Short mmCIF file of C-alpha atoms in Angstrom, two decimals:
data_model
loop_
_atom_site.label_atom_id
_atom_site.label_comp_id
_atom_site.label_asym_id
_atom_site.label_seq_id
_atom_site.Cartn_x
_atom_site.Cartn_y
_atom_site.Cartn_z
CA UNK C 967 87.03 92.63 107.66
CA UNK C 968 83.41 93.75 108.00
CA UNK C 969 80.90 94.88 105.44
CA UNK C 970 78.07 97.30 106.06
CA UNK C 971 74.69 95.59 105.59
CA UNK C 972 71.66 97.53 104.39
CA UNK C 973 69.57 96.17 107.25
CA UNK C 974 71.92 97.80 109.75
CA UNK C 975 71.56 101.27 108.30
CA UNK C 976 69.31 104.23 108.74
CA UNK C 977 68.20 106.38 105.82
CA UNK C 978 71.09 108.72 106.60
CA UNK C 979 73.62 105.94 106.14
CA UNK C 980 72.18 104.35 103.00
CA UNK C 981 75.10 105.64 100.94
CA UNK C 982 77.45 103.40 102.94
CA UNK C 983 76.07 100.26 101.32
CA UNK C 984 78.77 98.47 99.34
CA UNK C 985 81.82 99.98 101.03
CA UNK C 986 84.26 97.67 102.81
CA UNK C 987 85.78 98.58 106.16
CA UNK C 988 89.37 97.63 105.29
CA UNK C 989 91.45 100.58 106.55
CA UNK C 990 93.31 99.53 109.69
CA UNK C 991 95.14 101.40 112.42
CA UNK C 992 98.42 101.93 110.58
CA UNK C 993 96.58 103.16 107.46
CA UNK C 994 94.56 105.69 109.44
CA UNK C 995 97.57 107.03 111.33
CA UNK C 996 99.58 107.47 108.15
CA UNK C 997 96.66 108.99 106.21
CA UNK C 998 96.47 111.59 108.96
CA UNK C 999 100.23 112.17 108.86
CA UNK C 1000 100.33 112.20 105.06
CA UNK C 1001 97.60 114.82 104.93
CA UNK C 1002 99.66 117.06 107.18
CA UNK C 1003 102.91 116.77 105.22
CA UNK C 1004 103.09 117.72 101.57
CA UNK C 1005 104.47 120.17 99.06
CA UNK C 1006 103.28 123.03 101.27
CA UNK C 1007 106.11 122.13 103.64
CA UNK C 1008 108.66 120.67 101.22
CA UNK C 1009 108.36 123.40 98.59
CA UNK C 1010 105.87 126.15 99.45
CA UNK C 1011 107.67 127.20 102.63
CA UNK C 1012 110.61 128.52 100.57
CA UNK C 1013 108.81 131.57 99.17
CA UNK C 1014 107.16 132.26 102.51
CA UNK C 1015 110.51 132.19 104.33
CA UNK C 1016 112.03 134.48 101.72
CA UNK C 1017 109.18 137.01 101.90
CA UNK C 1018 108.36 136.87 105.62
CA UNK C 1019 111.45 136.12 107.72
CA UNK C 1020 111.81 134.02 110.90
CA UNK C 1021 108.39 135.11 112.21
CA UNK C 1022 106.95 132.60 109.75
CA UNK C 1023 107.43 130.05 112.53
CA UNK C 1024 104.70 131.84 114.51
CA UNK C 1025 102.45 131.95 111.44
CA UNK C 1026 102.66 128.18 110.99
CA UNK C 1027 102.12 127.61 114.71
CA UNK C 1028 99.02 129.85 114.79
CA UNK C 1029 97.45 128.18 111.76
CA UNK C 1030 98.37 124.83 113.30
CA UNK C 1031 96.12 125.66 116.25
CA UNK C 1032 93.23 126.39 113.86
CA UNK C 1033 93.97 123.09 112.08
CA UNK C 1034 93.67 121.32 115.44
CA UNK C 1035 90.30 123.00 116.10
CA UNK C 1036 89.23 121.81 112.65
CA UNK C 1037 90.27 118.22 113.31
CA UNK C 1038 88.52 118.11 116.68
CA UNK C 1039 85.34 119.43 115.03
CA UNK C 1040 85.68 116.78 112.31
CA UNK C 1041 86.37 114.11 114.90
CA UNK C 1042 83.09 114.86 116.68
CA UNK C 1043 81.21 114.64 113.38
CA UNK C 1044 82.84 111.32 112.49
CA UNK C 1045 82.04 109.82 115.89
CA UNK C 1046 78.45 111.00 115.41
CA UNK C 1047 78.24 109.14 112.10
CA UNK C 1048 81.17 107.75 110.08
CA UNK C 1049 80.41 108.09 106.37
CA UNK C 1050 82.35 108.01 103.13
CA UNK C 1051 80.22 110.94 101.98
CA UNK C 1052 81.97 113.02 104.65
CA UNK C 1053 81.26 116.77 104.32
CA UNK C 1054 78.57 116.22 101.69
CA UNK C 1055 76.69 113.81 103.92
CA UNK C 1056 76.99 116.04 106.99
CA UNK C 1057 75.77 119.09 105.07
CA UNK C 1058 72.84 117.00 103.80
CA UNK C 1059 71.97 115.95 107.34
CA UNK C 1060 72.28 119.35 109.01
CA UNK C 1061 71.50 121.86 106.23
CA UNK C 1062 69.65 120.01 103.46
CA UNK C 1063 70.17 118.83 99.90
CA UNK C 1064 70.99 122.26 98.44
CA UNK C 1065 74.07 122.68 100.60
CA UNK C 1066 75.07 119.06 100.05
CA UNK C 1067 75.03 119.79 96.32
CA UNK C 1068 77.16 122.92 96.73
CA UNK C 1069 79.63 121.22 99.10
CA UNK C 1070 80.06 118.14 96.95
CA UNK C 1071 80.75 119.94 93.70
CA UNK C 1072 83.04 122.52 95.33
CA UNK C 1073 85.06 119.70 96.91
CA UNK C 1074 85.17 117.81 93.62
CA UNK C 1075 86.35 120.90 91.70
CA UNK C 1076 88.97 121.54 94.36
CA UNK C 1077 90.50 118.09 93.97
CA UNK C 1078 90.26 118.07 90.17
CA UNK C 1079 92.15 121.35 89.92
CA UNK C 1080 94.62 120.20 92.57
CA UNK C 1081 95.11 116.97 90.62
CA UNK C 1082 95.85 118.92 87.44
CA UNK C 1083 98.47 120.91 89.34
CA UNK C 1084 99.91 117.74 90.91
CA UNK C 1085 100.24 116.01 87.56
CA UNK C 1086 101.88 119.05 86.01
CA UNK C 1087 104.23 119.35 89.01
CA UNK C 1088 105.31 115.71 88.75
CA UNK C 1089 106.31 116.33 85.14
CA UNK C 1090 108.41 119.34 86.15
CA UNK C 1091 110.01 117.53 89.12
CA UNK C 1092 111.07 114.61 86.90
CA UNK C 1093 113.02 117.03 84.72
CA UNK C 1094 115.43 117.41 87.66
CA UNK C 1095 116.90 114.08 86.49
CA UNK C 1096 115.62 113.96 82.91
CA UNK C 1097 115.71 117.52 81.52
CA UNK C 1098 114.52 116.50 78.05
CA UNK C 1099 111.66 114.25 79.21
CA UNK C 1100 108.28 115.33 77.82
CA UNK C 1101 105.96 116.18 80.69
CA UNK C 1102 103.00 114.45 79.03
CA UNK C 1103 104.77 111.08 79.47
CA UNK C 1104 105.14 111.65 83.22
CA UNK C 1105 101.55 112.88 83.45
CA UNK C 1106 100.26 109.73 81.77
CA UNK C 1107 102.38 107.33 83.85
CA UNK C 1108 101.56 109.08 87.12
CA UNK C 1109 97.85 109.11 86.38
CA UNK C 1110 97.75 105.44 85.39
CA UNK C 1111 99.63 104.36 88.52
CA UNK C 1112 97.40 106.28 90.93
CA UNK C 1113 94.22 105.32 89.06
CA UNK C 1114 95.19 101.63 89.23
CA UNK C 1115 95.81 101.89 92.98
CA UNK C 1116 92.43 103.52 93.61
CA UNK C 1117 90.51 101.03 91.47
CA UNK C 1118 91.87 98.06 93.43
CA UNK C 1119 90.44 98.76 96.88
CA UNK C 1120 90.36 101.19 99.77
CA UNK C 1121 93.07 99.08 101.36
CA UNK C 1122 95.31 99.60 98.29
CA UNK C 1123 94.77 103.35 98.67
CA UNK C 1124 95.68 103.03 102.36
CA UNK C 1125 98.84 101.08 101.54
CA UNK C 1126 99.94 103.72 99.02
CA UNK C 1127 99.38 106.48 101.57
CA UNK C 1128 101.08 104.45 104.29
CA UNK C 1129 104.34 104.06 102.37
CA UNK C 1130 104.21 107.59 100.95
CA UNK C 1131 103.82 108.92 104.49
CA UNK C 1132 106.68 106.72 105.72
CA UNK C 1133 108.97 108.23 103.08
CA UNK C 1134 107.85 111.80 103.78
CA UNK C 1135 108.16 111.40 107.54
CA UNK C 1136 111.52 109.68 107.10
CA UNK C 1137 112.89 112.57 105.07
CA UNK C 1138 111.69 115.14 107.62
CA UNK C 1139 113.08 113.03 110.48
CA UNK C 1140 116.50 112.92 108.82
CA UNK C 1141 116.40 116.68 108.38
CA UNK C 1142 115.36 117.23 112.02
CA UNK C 1143 118.28 115.13 113.28
CA UNK C 1144 120.83 116.69 110.92
CA UNK C 1145 119.43 120.19 111.52
CA UNK C 1146 119.50 119.82 115.31
CA UNK C 1147 123.15 118.68 115.22
CA UNK C 1148 124.11 121.53 112.88
CA UNK C 1149 122.28 124.23 114.87
CA UNK C 1150 123.28 123.08 118.35
CA UNK C 1151 126.85 122.53 117.18
CA UNK C 1152 127.00 125.97 115.54
CA UNK C 1153 128.33 124.44 112.33
CA UNK C 1154 129.04 126.27 109.08
CA UNK C 1155 126.28 126.16 106.45
CA UNK C 1156 127.51 127.59 103.17
CA UNK C 1157 129.49 130.35 104.88
CA UNK C 1158 126.90 131.09 107.57
CA UNK C 1159 127.20 129.98 111.18
CA UNK C 1160 124.14 128.03 112.27
CA UNK C 1161 122.52 128.76 115.62
CA UNK C 1162 119.34 129.99 117.26
CA UNK C 1163 120.86 133.49 117.29
CA UNK C 1164 119.89 133.66 113.61
CA UNK C 1165 116.29 134.07 114.72
CA UNK C 1166 116.99 137.68 115.69
CA UNK C 1167 120.22 138.36 113.78
CA UNK C 1168 118.46 137.61 110.50
CA UNK C 1169 118.41 140.64 108.15
CA UNK C 1170 115.51 142.73 109.41
CA UNK C 1171 115.35 140.85 112.70
CA UNK C 1172 112.85 138.22 113.84
CA UNK C 1173 109.85 140.17 112.54
CA UNK C 1174 111.12 142.28 109.60
CA UNK C 1175 109.20 145.51 109.03
CA UNK C 1176 111.34 147.54 106.64
CA UNK C 1177 111.34 147.26 102.83
CA UNK C 1178 111.07 144.86 101.12
CA UNK C 1179 109.14 143.49 104.11
CA UNK C 1180 105.96 144.86 105.67
CA UNK C 1181 104.99 144.78 109.35
CA UNK C 1182 101.87 142.71 108.69
CA UNK C 1183 103.71 140.13 106.58
CA UNK C 1184 103.58 137.27 109.14
CA UNK C 1185 99.85 137.93 109.58
CA UNK C 1186 99.06 138.13 105.88
CA UNK C 1187 101.06 135.01 105.06
CA UNK C 1188 98.68 132.96 107.23
CA UNK C 1189 96.25 133.00 104.30
CA UNK C 1190 98.82 130.99 102.36
CA UNK C 1191 99.90 128.80 105.26
CA UNK C 1192 96.36 127.40 105.44
CA UNK C 1193 96.97 125.57 102.18
CA UNK C 1194 100.09 123.92 103.54
CA UNK C 1195 97.73 122.07 105.89
CA UNK C 1196 95.14 121.29 103.22
CA UNK C 1197 94.15 117.59 103.06
CA UNK C 1198 94.35 116.93 106.79
CA UNK C 1199 90.55 116.56 106.53
CA UNK C 1200 91.07 113.33 104.51
CA UNK C 1201 90.57 111.37 107.74
CA UNK C 1202 86.90 112.35 107.55
CA UNK C 1203 86.50 110.89 104.05
CA UNK C 1204 88.33 107.69 104.99
CA UNK C 1205 86.29 107.21 108.18
CA UNK C 1206 83.51 105.34 106.38
CA UNK C 1207 85.96 102.61 105.38
CA UNK C 1208 87.87 102.23 108.64
CA UNK C 1209 87.69 98.97 110.56
CA UNK C 1210 87.09 100.84 113.81
CA UNK C 1211 86.51 104.56 113.30
CA UNK C 1212 85.45 105.08 116.93
CA UNK C 1213 88.87 103.89 118.09
CA UNK C 1214 91.15 105.21 115.36
CA UNK C 1215 89.78 108.69 114.61
CA UNK C 1216 90.33 110.13 118.12
CA UNK C 1217 93.91 108.85 118.12
CA UNK C 1218 94.64 110.28 114.68
CA UNK C 1219 93.00 113.63 115.47
CA UNK C 1220 94.73 114.09 118.83
CA UNK C 1221 98.10 113.38 117.23
CA UNK C 1222 97.66 116.17 114.67
CA UNK C 1223 98.79 119.00 116.95
CA UNK C 1224 101.98 117.14 117.88
CA UNK C 1225 102.76 116.37 114.24
CA UNK C 1226 102.29 120.00 113.30
CA UNK C 1227 104.52 121.11 116.20
CA UNK C 1228 107.29 118.68 115.27
CA UNK C 1229 107.16 118.50 111.48
CA UNK C 1230 106.16 122.05 110.58
CA UNK C 1231 107.18 124.31 113.44
CA UNK C 1232 110.24 122.22 114.30
CA UNK C 1233 111.45 122.10 110.70
CA UNK C 1234 110.92 125.83 110.14
CA UNK C 1235 112.66 126.68 113.41
CA UNK C 1236 115.72 124.76 112.23
CA UNK C 1237 115.57 126.26 108.73
CA UNK C 1238 115.61 129.84 110.01
CA UNK C 1239 118.41 128.92 112.43
CA UNK C 1240 120.64 127.52 109.68
CA UNK C 1241 120.50 130.21 106.98
CA UNK C 1242 119.27 133.80 106.60
CA UNK C 1243 115.75 133.58 105.23
CA UNK C 1244 116.70 135.61 102.15
CA UNK C 1245 118.83 132.62 101.08
CA UNK C 1246 115.71 130.51 100.47
CA UNK C 1247 114.47 131.00 96.93
CA UNK C 1248 110.90 130.48 95.64
CA UNK C 1249 110.58 127.33 93.57
CA UNK C 1250 113.49 125.56 95.31
CA UNK C 1251 112.78 123.40 98.34
CA UNK C 1252 114.42 124.96 101.44
CA UNK C 1253 115.48 121.46 102.43
CA UNK C 1254 117.27 121.05 99.10
CA UNK C 1255 118.98 124.43 99.68
CA UNK C 1256 120.20 123.42 103.15
CA UNK C 1257 121.52 119.99 102.15
CA UNK C 1258 123.29 121.44 99.11
CA UNK C 1259 124.95 124.10 101.32
CA UNK C 1260 126.03 121.31 103.69
CA UNK C 1261 127.52 119.40 100.75
CA UNK C 1262 125.09 116.50 101.16
CA UNK C 1263 123.96 116.53 97.54
CA UNK C 1264 122.55 113.01 97.60
CA UNK C 1265 120.06 114.05 100.29
CA UNK C 1266 119.08 117.05 98.19
CA UNK C 1267 118.24 114.59 95.40
CA UNK C 1268 116.22 112.49 97.87
CA UNK C 1269 114.17 115.56 98.83
CA UNK C 1270 113.53 116.18 95.13
CA UNK C 1271 112.19 112.61 94.89
CA UNK C 1272 110.04 113.21 97.98
CA UNK C 1273 108.43 116.14 96.15
CA UNK C 1274 107.27 113.68 93.49
CA UNK C 1275 105.96 111.30 96.17
CA UNK C 1276 104.12 114.17 97.89
CA UNK C 1277 102.46 115.19 94.60
CA UNK C 1278 101.50 111.57 93.86
CA UNK C 1279 100.12 111.19 97.38
CA UNK C 1280 97.98 114.30 96.89
CA UNK C 1281 96.75 112.94 93.56
CA UNK C 1282 95.94 109.62 95.25
CA UNK C 1283 93.95 111.36 97.98
CA UNK C 1284 92.08 113.41 95.37
CA UNK C 1285 90.92 110.37 93.43
CA UNK C 1286 89.93 108.50 96.59
CA UNK C 1287 87.85 111.35 98.01
CA UNK C 1288 86.19 112.52 94.79
CA UNK C 1289 84.99 109.02 93.96
CA UNK C 1290 83.22 108.84 97.32
CA UNK C 1291 81.88 112.39 97.15
CA UNK C 1292 80.49 111.87 93.64
CA UNK C 1293 78.72 108.69 94.76
CA UNK C 1294 77.21 110.58 97.71
CA UNK C 1295 75.93 113.20 95.26
CA UNK C 1296 74.69 110.50 92.91
CA UNK C 1297 72.64 108.88 95.68
CA UNK C 1298 70.39 111.94 95.72
CA UNK C 1299 70.44 112.51 91.94
CA UNK C 1300 72.82 115.48 92.21
CA UNK C 1301 75.46 113.84 90.01
CA UNK C 1302 75.24 111.56 86.95
CA UNK C 1303 73.74 108.17 87.83
CA UNK C 1304 76.78 106.25 86.63
CA UNK C 1305 78.72 107.64 89.62
CA UNK C 1306 76.78 105.13 91.75
CA UNK C 1307 78.57 102.17 90.19
CA UNK C 1308 80.77 100.19 92.57
CA UNK C 1309 83.13 97.26 92.13
CA UNK C 1310 82.92 94.03 94.09
CA UNK C 1311 85.83 95.27 96.21
CA UNK C 1312 83.78 98.26 97.38
CA UNK C 1313 85.32 100.91 95.12
CA UNK C 1314 83.12 103.63 93.55
CA UNK C 1315 85.07 103.18 90.33
CA UNK C 1316 82.87 105.24 88.01
CA UNK C 1317 83.35 108.47 89.96
CA UNK C 1318 87.08 107.82 90.22
CA UNK C 1319 87.40 107.25 86.47
CA UNK C 1320 85.35 110.39 85.78
CA UNK C 1321 87.71 112.43 87.96
CA UNK C 1322 90.79 110.87 86.35
CA UNK C 1323 89.56 111.72 82.85
CA UNK C 1324 89.00 115.38 83.75
CA UNK C 1325 92.40 115.54 85.49
CA UNK C 1326 94.12 114.05 82.43
CA UNK C 1327 92.42 116.47 80.05
CA UNK C 1328 93.27 119.42 82.27
CA UNK C 1329 96.90 118.38 82.68
CA UNK C 1330 97.33 118.00 78.91
CA UNK C 1331 95.76 121.41 78.22
CA UNK C 1332 97.83 122.91 81.02
CA UNK C 1333 101.00 121.76 79.26
CA UNK C 1334 100.06 123.84 76.21
CA UNK C 1335 98.34 126.86 77.75
CA UNK C 1336 99.50 127.09 81.39
CA UNK C 1337 98.30 130.67 81.83
CA UNK C 1338 94.73 129.63 81.12
CA UNK C 1339 94.80 127.45 84.22
CA UNK C 1340 96.56 129.86 86.54
CA UNK C 1341 93.32 131.45 87.72
CA UNK C 1342 91.62 128.06 88.06
CA UNK C 1343 94.41 126.59 90.17
CA UNK C 1344 94.45 129.61 92.46
CA UNK C 1345 90.69 129.19 92.90
CA UNK C 1346 91.38 126.02 94.89
CA UNK C 1347 92.31 128.28 97.79
CA UNK C 1348 88.72 129.49 98.09
CA UNK C 1349 87.42 125.94 97.76
CA UNK C 1350 89.60 124.70 100.61
CA UNK C 1351 88.38 127.54 102.81
CA UNK C 1352 84.78 126.58 101.99
CA UNK C 1353 85.39 122.90 102.83
CA UNK C 1354 86.93 123.76 106.17
CA UNK C 1355 84.02 126.11 106.88
CA UNK C 1356 81.50 123.29 106.28
CA UNK C 1357 83.23 121.20 108.96
CA UNK C 1358 82.99 124.01 111.50
CA UNK C 1359 79.34 124.87 110.75
CA UNK C 1360 78.25 121.23 110.79
CA UNK C 1361 79.95 120.68 114.15
CA UNK C 1362 78.25 123.78 115.56
CA UNK C 1363 74.86 122.48 114.40
CA UNK C 1364 75.56 118.99 115.73
CA UNK C 1365 76.43 120.37 119.15
CA UNK C 1366 73.26 122.49 119.17
CA UNK C 1367 71.19 119.36 118.52
CA UNK C 1368 73.09 117.45 121.21
CA UNK C 1369 72.53 120.24 123.76
CA UNK C 1370 68.80 120.17 122.94
CA UNK C 1371 68.68 116.40 123.44
CA UNK C 1372 67.68 115.75 119.82
CA UNK C 1373 70.65 113.48 119.06
CA UNK C 1374 72.85 111.59 121.54
CA UNK C 1375 76.23 113.06 122.53
CA UNK C 1376 79.33 111.63 120.91
CA UNK C 1377 82.20 110.08 122.88
CA UNK C 1378 84.63 112.57 121.31
CA UNK C 1379 83.26 116.11 121.84
CA UNK C 1380 85.32 119.02 120.54
CA UNK C 1381 86.80 120.91 123.51
CA UNK C 1382 85.86 124.55 123.82
CA UNK C 1383 82.89 124.12 121.48
CA UNK C 1384 81.24 126.09 120.01
CA UNK C 1385 83.81 128.85 120.50
CA UNK C 1386 86.65 126.95 118.85
CA UNK C 1387 84.51 126.50 115.74
CA UNK C 1388 83.48 130.18 115.79
CA UNK C 1389 87.17 131.13 116.04
CA UNK C 1390 87.87 128.80 113.12
CA UNK C 1391 85.17 130.42 110.99
CA UNK C 1392 86.38 133.93 111.85
CA UNK C 1393 89.89 132.91 110.89
CA UNK C 1394 88.67 131.60 107.52
CA UNK C 1395 87.03 134.96 106.82
CA UNK C 1396 90.39 136.56 107.63
CA UNK C 1397 92.05 134.14 105.20
CA UNK C 1398 89.78 135.20 102.33
CA UNK C 1399 90.49 138.87 103.05
CA UNK C 1400 94.20 138.06 103.22
CA UNK C 1401 94.07 136.31 99.85
CA UNK C 1402 92.50 139.39 98.28
CA UNK C 1403 95.05 141.77 99.85
CA UNK C 1404 98.07 139.65 98.92
CA UNK C 1405 96.65 139.22 95.43
CA UNK C 1406 96.31 142.96 95.01
CA UNK C 1407 99.90 143.50 96.11
CA UNK C 1408 101.34 140.71 93.99
CA UNK C 1409 101.54 142.57 90.67
CA UNK C 1410 101.34 145.99 89.10
CA UNK C 1411 99.02 145.04 86.23
CA UNK C 1412 95.39 144.49 87.21
CA UNK C 1413 95.11 141.34 85.06
CA UNK C 1414 98.01 139.75 86.98
CA UNK C 1415 96.49 140.29 90.43
CA UNK C 1416 95.29 136.71 90.31
CA UNK C 1417 94.29 136.01 93.92
CA UNK C 1418 92.48 139.35 94.11
CA UNK C 1419 90.55 138.49 90.95
CA UNK C 1420 89.70 135.05 92.34
CA UNK C 1421 88.15 136.55 95.47
CA UNK C 1422 86.39 139.57 93.94
CA UNK C 1423 85.16 137.96 90.73
CA UNK C 1424 85.71 134.23 91.16
CA UNK C 1425 83.52 133.77 94.24
CA UNK C 1426 80.45 135.49 92.69
CA UNK C 1427 80.90 133.58 89.41
CA UNK C 1428 81.27 130.23 91.18
CA UNK C 1429 78.28 131.01 93.39
CA UNK C 1430 76.17 131.87 90.34
CA UNK C 1431 77.16 128.64 88.56
CA UNK C 1432 76.34 126.54 91.62
CA UNK C 1433 72.99 128.32 92.06
CA UNK C 1434 72.16 127.57 88.42
CA UNK C 1435 73.23 123.97 88.83
CA UNK C 1436 70.99 123.54 91.87
CA UNK C 1437 68.00 124.97 90.00
CA UNK C 1438 68.55 122.41 87.26
CA UNK C 1439 68.83 119.38 89.56
CA UNK C 1440 66.35 120.43 92.27
CA UNK C 1441 63.25 118.89 90.61
CA UNK C 1442 65.06 115.57 90.17
CA UNK C 1443 66.34 115.65 93.76
CA UNK C 1444 62.87 116.49 95.11
CA UNK C 1445 61.32 113.63 93.14
CA UNK C 1446 63.97 111.21 94.35
CA UNK C 1447 63.57 112.17 98.02
CA UNK C 1448 59.81 112.57 97.99
CA UNK C 1449 60.20 116.29 98.58
CA UNK C 1450 62.48 115.80 101.58
CA UNK C 1451 65.16 118.27 100.58
CA UNK C 1452 65.49 120.18 103.85
CA UNK C 1453 67.75 119.24 106.75
CA UNK C 1454 67.04 115.99 108.58
CA UNK C 1455 66.73 117.65 111.98
CA UNK C 1456 64.74 120.48 113.53
CA UNK C 1457 65.36 121.81 117.02
CA UNK C 1458 62.80 119.38 118.39
CA UNK C 1459 63.51 116.19 116.44
CA UNK C 1460 63.44 114.58 112.99
CA UNK C 1461 61.88 116.83 110.36
CA UNK C 1462 60.32 114.00 108.37
CA UNK C 1463 59.27 111.52 111.03
CA UNK C 1464 61.25 108.80 112.77
CA UNK C 1465 64.96 108.65 111.97
CA UNK C 1466 67.31 105.95 113.18
CA UNK C 1467 70.26 107.41 115.05
CA UNK C 1468 73.46 105.52 115.65
CA UNK C 1469 74.27 104.88 119.31
CA UNK C 1470 78.01 105.70 119.71
CA UNK C 1471 78.36 102.96 122.32
CA UNK C 1472 76.70 100.25 120.28
CA UNK C 1473 77.78 98.20 117.28
CA UNK C 1474 74.42 98.60 115.54
CA UNK C 1475 72.12 101.59 115.09
CA UNK C 1476 69.42 102.16 117.68
CA UNK C 1477 66.28 104.31 117.60
#
């Protein structure tokens, strides 16, 4: 185990002081897998199958390609400079303190709202076995467990994610084996004959266009599919505490496309081959539906348990990342100073506790007035889009600086750059438009067009609040940095004099 020493760091890496590099190869691989498998696959795919038809397989595959572009862009950034501040730190380096402030607080709000939803979901999932159990009890227990794990060490977080990923991957692997046997063998599934012919014999065909479907359904649904892949960027946050980021990140990133192809596209291909898509009901895991139709009720119960594990894993990732992001903000006086506090085991405990308290309060309030949080939870969609966009824009700027000879090239350049990042950004714009359109179509009453309201009114309101927040903290940030609030680099070199740049081929930074 190694520890970052202040003497080894440049000004850019000062926020790494105190962290321990304890995440090993198996942790990194499973963090990457865990980020790619969650409730978006286990639960969210049900409503999309029901509303879209077999062509959903193409939607997931297309978004999977964008997710791969994203991970390659992130991989190049991490190999340029591994940091626990992740997107906040990269925005600070390439675009200045203002955009670091915006990025950090957007990412924090995203995970807090996601955590509230995760805690509430765990309470509902537990009622599968205990119908009379008060959800607040489950919320409290789940929060305490995940908080305790995060306060121990980064390694404890890694262990939790490792075993959660093992269970999630195991469940999907069982389904893939059973599904392949059922489909290839043309077996009966609840009165329907399984087989690949169901791809085109499905009501409405492979790409349904007649009511209640619309011809652009598989295109529009991509805006929702994005959020099934949310959290794959966790590798970037964890990079600052990996034992060997230069070795592990490329392996984890390159494996993403294969995992998406197998776990997402493979699973969906089998699902649409086993039952007509109209048989999958929103709110019920399609895997539960299939196993129940096959008479394997115990496996349906296992999938229900996996939903709880997936929600807990998401909550775990949220606490881990927000603690690090808050500390990165605190380093430049953009967050309360207590967020700088760290334990002897290298855990930014104050930021984690702050996040946990807000999550707990939100989950309790959500239990009493769920409608009040509906808009807020849907707003996470916009925040995820923004986070992904920061990765693409930072990679584009990094490559510009590399091409100009300002910073050294990384050993893991994103292929097809900058075009892959431009394609990624264009796709994210399409996603926002898709969210607005689907939101408008979702309900008759204007007040119930939630996703439309989030885009049209939520984005301006959030932007205004962040602009106000920056005006309030800007004097303090300027005083703390000696007025150095712009980006670190210009097109010709460091903006504020000599800056130490890490040599990718060396163990210590070099000028």
